[in-house]
Coordinates of C-alpha atoms in Angstrom, one line a residue:
Y1 CA -144.5 -193.5 17.4
N2 CA -142.5 -191.6 14.6
D3 CA -142.1 -191.8 10.8
H4 CA -140.7 -195.2 10.4
L5 CA -142.3 -197.2 13.4
A6 CA -146.1 -195.9 13.2
Q7 CA -147.3 -199.0 11.4
H8 CA -146.2 -201.2 14.5
S9 CA -148.7 -199.5 17.0
S10 CA -150.2 -201.5 19.7
T11 CA -153.7 -201.5 21.0
T12 CA -152.6 -202.9 24.3
C13 CA -149.7 -200.6 25.6
R14 CA -150.3 -198.3 28.2
R15 CA -147.9 -195.3 27.3
E16 CA -147.9 -193.8 24.0
V17 CA -145.7 -190.9 22.9
V18 CA -145.9 -189.0 19.4
H19 CA -142.8 -187.2 17.9
H20 CA -144.3 -185.7 14.9
L21 CA -147.5 -184.6 13.2
I22 CA -150.2 -186.4 15.0
R23 CA -152.3 -186.8 11.6
R24 CA -149.7 -189.0 10.3
Y25 CA -150.7 -191.8 12.6
S26 CA -154.5 -191.1 12.9
S27 CA -156.2 -194.3 12.1
E28 CA -159.0 -196.5 13.7
K29 CA -156.4 -199.4 13.9
Y30 CA -154.3 -197.3 16.6
K31 CA -157.5 -196.8 18.9
N32 CA -156.3 -197.9 22.4
K33 CA -158.7 -198.3 25.1
R34 CA -155.8 -199.0 27.8
T35 CA -154.0 -196.1 27.4
R36 CA -152.9 -194.6 30.6
S37 CA -150.3 -192.0 29.4
F38 CA -150.5 -189.7 26.1
L39 CA -147.5 -187.4 25.2
Y40 CA -147.4 -185.4 22.0
F41 CA -143.9 -183.8 21.2
G42 CA -144.9 -182.8 17.7
E43 CA -145.2 -179.7 15.8
S44 CA -147.0 -176.7 17.6
G45 CA -150.2 -175.2 16.3
C46 CA -151.6 -178.5 14.9
L47 CA -155.7 -178.5 15.3
V48 CA -157.4 -181.4 15.8
G49 CA -161.1 -181.0 14.8
R50 CA -164.1 -182.8 16.1
D51 CA -164.6 -184.8 13.0
S52 CA -161.0 -185.6 12.2
E53 CA -159.8 -189.2 12.4
T54 CA -157.5 -188.2 15.3
M55 CA -160.4 -187.9 17.7
K56 CA -160.7 -191.6 17.6
L57 CA -157.3 -191.7 19.4
L58 CA -158.6 -189.5 22.5
D59 CA -162.3 -189.8 22.6
S60 CA -164.3 -190.6 25.8
E61 CA -163.9 -194.2 25.3
T62 CA -159.9 -194.2 24.8
M63 CA -159.5 -191.4 27.6
K64 CA -161.2 -193.3 30.3
L65 CA -158.4 -194.5 32.0
L66 CA -156.1 -191.8 31.1
R67 CA -153.6 -190.7 34.0
V68 CA -151.3 -188.4 32.2
L69 CA -152.2 -186.2 29.2
H70 CA -149.3 -184.0 27.6
L71 CA -150.5 -182.2 24.7
G72 CA -147.9 -179.6 24.2
G73 CA -148.9 -177.4 21.4
L74 CA -151.7 -179.5 20.1
R75 CA -155.0 -177.8 19.8
F76 CA -157.7 -180.3 20.7
H77 CA -161.4 -180.4 20.6
F78 CA -162.5 -182.9 23.3
A79 CA -165.3 -185.2 22.9
S80 CA -165.0 -186.3 26.6
N81 CA -167.5 -184.6 28.8
G82 CA -164.8 -184.2 31.5
D83 CA -165.6 -187.4 33.4
L84 CA -161.9 -188.3 33.5
I85 CA -161.6 -189.3 37.2
H86 CA -158.4 -190.9 36.7
L87 CA -156.6 -187.8 35.0
R88 CA -154.0 -186.6 37.3
Y89 CA -151.3 -184.5 35.0
L90 CA -152.3 -182.3 32.1
G91 CA -149.6 -180.4 30.1
I92 CA -150.5 -177.8 27.3
H93 CA -148.9 -174.7 26.1
G94 CA -150.1 -171.5 27.8
Y95 CA -150.7 -170.1 24.1
Y96 CA -153.6 -172.5 23.6
F97 CA -155.0 -172.3 27.3
S98 CA -158.3 -170.7 26.2
Y99 CA -159.0 -173.8 24.0
Y100 CA -159.1 -175.7 27.4
L101 CA -160.6 -173.7 29.9
A102 CA -164.3 -175.4 29.8
F103 CA -162.3 -178.9 29.9
I104 CA -160.1 -178.1 32.7
S105 CA -162.8 -176.8 35.0
K106 CA -164.5 -180.2 35.1
L107 CA -161.2 -182.1 35.8
R108 CA -162.2 -182.4 39.7
F109 CA -159.5 -184.9 40.4
L110 CA -156.5 -183.4 38.5
Q111 CA -153.2 -182.9 40.6
T112 CA -150.9 -181.1 38.1
L113 CA -151.8 -178.5 35.7
D114 CA -148.7 -177.4 33.6
A115 CA -149.4 -174.4 31.2
S116 CA -145.8 -173.7 30.7
L117 CA -144.7 -175.9 27.8
D118 CA -144.2 -173.0 25.2
A119 CA -140.8 -171.7 25.2
S120 CA -142.1 -168.1 24.9
G121 CA -143.7 -168.3 28.4
H122 CA -147.2 -167.0 27.0
I123 CA -149.3 -164.8 29.3
I124 CA -152.5 -166.3 30.2
S125 CA -154.6 -163.1 30.5
E126 CA -158.2 -164.9 30.9
T127 CA -160.0 -165.4 34.2
V128 CA -159.2 -169.1 35.2
D129 CA -161.5 -170.7 37.7
L130 CA -160.0 -173.8 39.5
R131 CA -162.3 -173.7 42.4
K132 CA -163.7 -177.2 41.6
L133 CA -160.3 -178.8 41.3
T134 CA -159.8 -179.5 45.2
S135 CA -157.0 -182.1 44.3
L136 CA -154.6 -179.6 42.6
R137 CA -151.0 -180.0 44.0
H138 CA -149.2 -178.1 41.2
V139 CA -150.3 -175.2 39.0
I140 CA -147.6 -173.9 36.6
G141 CA -148.1 -171.0 33.9
K142 CA -148.0 -167.2 33.6
F143 CA -151.5 -166.6 34.9
F144 CA -151.7 -162.7 34.6
G145 CA -155.6 -162.7 34.5
E146 CA -157.9 -163.3 37.6
L147 CA -157.1 -167.0 39.2
L148 CA -159.5 -168.6 41.1
I149 CA -158.5 -171.1 43.9
G150 CA -160.9 -172.7 46.2
D151 CA -159.9 -175.4 49.0
A152 CA -156.1 -175.1 48.1
A153 CA -154.9 -177.2 51.0
N154 CA -153.1 -179.5 48.7
L155 CA -151.6 -177.2 46.7
Q156 CA -147.7 -177.3 46.8
T157 CA -146.5 -175.3 43.7
L158 CA -148.1 -172.1 42.5
R159 CA -145.9 -170.6 39.4
S160 CA -146.9 -167.9 38.8
I161 CA -149.8 -165.7 39.8
S162 CA -150.2 -162.1 39.5
S163 CA -149.9 -159.7 42.6
D164 CA -153.4 -158.6 42.1
S165 CA -154.8 -162.3 42.4
W166 CA -152.5 -163.4 44.9
N167 CA -153.9 -160.6 47.2
K168 CA -157.4 -161.9 46.8
L169 CA -156.6 -165.5 48.0
K170 CA -157.2 -166.8 51.3
H171 CA -153.4 -167.3 52.2
E172 CA -154.3 -168.8 55.6
L173 CA -155.6 -171.9 53.4
L174 CA -152.3 -172.5 51.6
I175 CA -150.9 -174.3 54.4
N176 CA -148.8 -176.9 52.2
L177 CA -147.4 -174.4 49.6
R178 CA -143.9 -174.8 49.2
D179 CA -142.9 -173.2 45.7
L180 CA -144.5 -169.8 45.0
E181 CA -143.9 -167.4 42.0
I182 CA -145.7 -164.0 41.9
Y183 CA -144.9 -162.4 38.5
E184 CA -146.5 -158.9 37.9
Y185 CA -146.3 -158.1 34.1
S186 CA -148.4 -154.7 34.0
T187 CA -146.5 -151.7 33.0
S188 CA -149.5 -149.3 33.9
E189 CA -148.8 -147.3 37.3
E190 CA -152.6 -147.7 38.0
R191 CA -152.6 -151.5 37.8
R192 CA -149.5 -152.5 39.6
V193 CA -150.4 -153.7 42.8
P194 CA -147.6 -153.8 45.9
V195 CA -147.2 -157.1 47.5
S196 CA -147.1 -157.3 51.5
W197 CA -144.7 -159.8 53.0
A198 CA -147.6 -160.2 55.6
S199 CA -149.2 -162.2 53.2
L200 CA -146.2 -164.5 52.8
T201 CA -145.8 -165.0 56.7
K202 CA -148.9 -167.3 56.6
L203 CA -147.1 -169.8 54.3
R204 CA -145.4 -172.0 57.1
N205 CA -144.1 -174.5 54.6
L206 CA -143.0 -172.1 52.0
R207 CA -139.6 -173.1 51.0
V208 CA -138.9 -171.3 47.4
L209 CA -140.1 -167.8 46.6
K210 CA -139.7 -165.8 43.4
L211 CA -140.9 -162.3 42.9
R212 CA -140.9 -161.1 39.5
A213 CA -141.9 -157.5 38.1
K214 CA -141.7 -156.0 34.6
C215 CA -141.6 -152.6 36.2
G216 CA -140.8 -151.8 40.0
V217 CA -143.7 -153.4 42.2
Y218 CA -143.3 -152.2 45.7
L219 CA -142.6 -155.0 48.1
W220 CA -143.8 -154.1 51.5
L221 CA -141.5 -155.3 54.4
E222 CA -142.0 -155.3 58.1
S223 CA -140.8 -151.9 59.5
E224 CA -137.4 -151.6 60.9
E225 CA -138.6 -151.5 64.6
A226 CA -140.7 -154.5 63.9
V227 CA -137.8 -156.6 62.6
R228 CA -135.6 -155.8 65.6
S229 CA -138.0 -157.5 67.9
M230 CA -138.5 -160.6 65.9
D231 CA -136.0 -163.4 66.5
M232 CA -136.8 -165.1 63.0
I233 CA -138.9 -164.5 60.0
S234 CA -140.2 -167.1 57.6
P235 CA -138.4 -170.0 59.1
S236 CA -139.0 -172.5 56.3
L237 CA -137.6 -170.5 53.5
E238 CA -134.7 -171.6 51.9
S239 CA -134.6 -169.9 48.6
V240 CA -135.6 -166.2 47.7
T241 CA -135.1 -164.6 44.4
L242 CA -136.4 -161.1 43.5
V243 CA -136.6 -159.5 40.1
G244 CA -137.4 -155.8 39.2
I245 CA -138.6 -155.1 43.1
T246 CA -138.3 -151.7 44.5
F247 CA -137.4 -151.7 48.3
E248 CA -138.5 -148.5 50.5
E249 CA -135.8 -149.4 53.1
D250 CA -132.8 -151.7 53.6
P251 CA -134.1 -155.2 53.0
M252 CA -131.1 -157.1 54.7
P253 CA -132.1 -156.7 58.2
F254 CA -135.4 -158.4 57.0
F255 CA -133.8 -161.2 55.1
Q256 CA -130.8 -162.2 57.6
K257 CA -133.4 -163.3 60.2
M258 CA -134.8 -166.2 57.9
P259 CA -132.9 -169.1 59.8
R260 CA -133.0 -171.7 56.7
L261 CA -132.0 -169.3 54.0
E262 CA -129.6 -170.4 51.5
G263 CA -129.9 -168.5 48.6
L264 CA -130.9 -165.0 48.1
I265 CA -130.8 -163.7 44.5
L266 CA -131.4 -159.8 43.8
E267 CA -131.8 -159.1 40.1
N268 CA -132.8 -155.4 38.7
C269 CA -134.0 -154.4 42.2
H270 CA -133.8 -150.8 43.2
Y271 CA -133.0 -149.4 46.9
S272 CA -132.5 -145.5 47.1
G273 CA -131.2 -145.7 50.5
G274 CA -127.6 -146.1 49.8
K275 CA -125.9 -148.8 51.9
M276 CA -127.3 -152.3 53.0
S277 CA -126.2 -153.4 56.3
V278 CA -125.7 -157.1 57.5
S279 CA -125.0 -158.0 61.1
E280 CA -122.4 -160.7 62.2
Q281 CA -125.3 -163.1 63.3
G282 CA -127.2 -162.5 60.2
F283 CA -127.7 -165.1 57.4
G284 CA -126.6 -168.2 59.5
R285 CA -126.7 -170.7 56.6
L286 CA -126.5 -168.5 53.4
R287 CA -124.3 -169.9 50.6
K288 CA -125.2 -167.9 47.8
L289 CA -125.9 -164.1 47.7
C290 CA -126.4 -162.7 44.2
F291 CA -126.6 -159.2 42.9
V292 CA -127.4 -158.9 39.3

């Protein structure tokens, strides 16, 4: 739908996309009970109230078969009681995440939750309880507040979670996690929590790892003696990006024993030990090494 074609709406189509203000095509004649996908790319901050005409577009009747719901910057008061058993994807702006907390907690079969659609990358500071969403595969957004995850055996993507929330998870249950980003936003020395590599070694299928810190979060690596005695570390990792991390010892003897590592990026990292050393047998598959 756009300004010129809104009058040609169909009540039988399965995929609907709105490219402008949603109020311009809100009418009873556009009510579609067969909608499978609804995407909104219009103006951010548009509030749709309970009594508005737009509520007829996405009420419990029209959303019954919905599988994809991309709301963008739309603030929406849902009439549905959360019985959307077919919904698999929900995309929203992180800035308006708090409007949907109660609604999200009822989406038992949701597979993808994307709260990163706003360009500013809004920090979600509220406690987010996803323990009832046992089918989740991808969770995306800057979850700085406490993130509660229950049975996460299906989880493949987690971007991003605070170091505090990460340390509270049962890492041994994340058996299928492939893409992980830990983001520490706090600037307070008291609130900053170190990240231990021991928690990451339990992720046997992890391929992409990104650790970001606004102010130097300490990354605990294995001791130098322990590294020498190990043939390989994190055998599935292919890409490691570290931003604003403070090392207490040379990290290279640790990273060079990752057999599948192809990309290593160190951005604004701090190491006070002087030189870093790499052995001739280290980094067997490394293609990209970047210091920024």
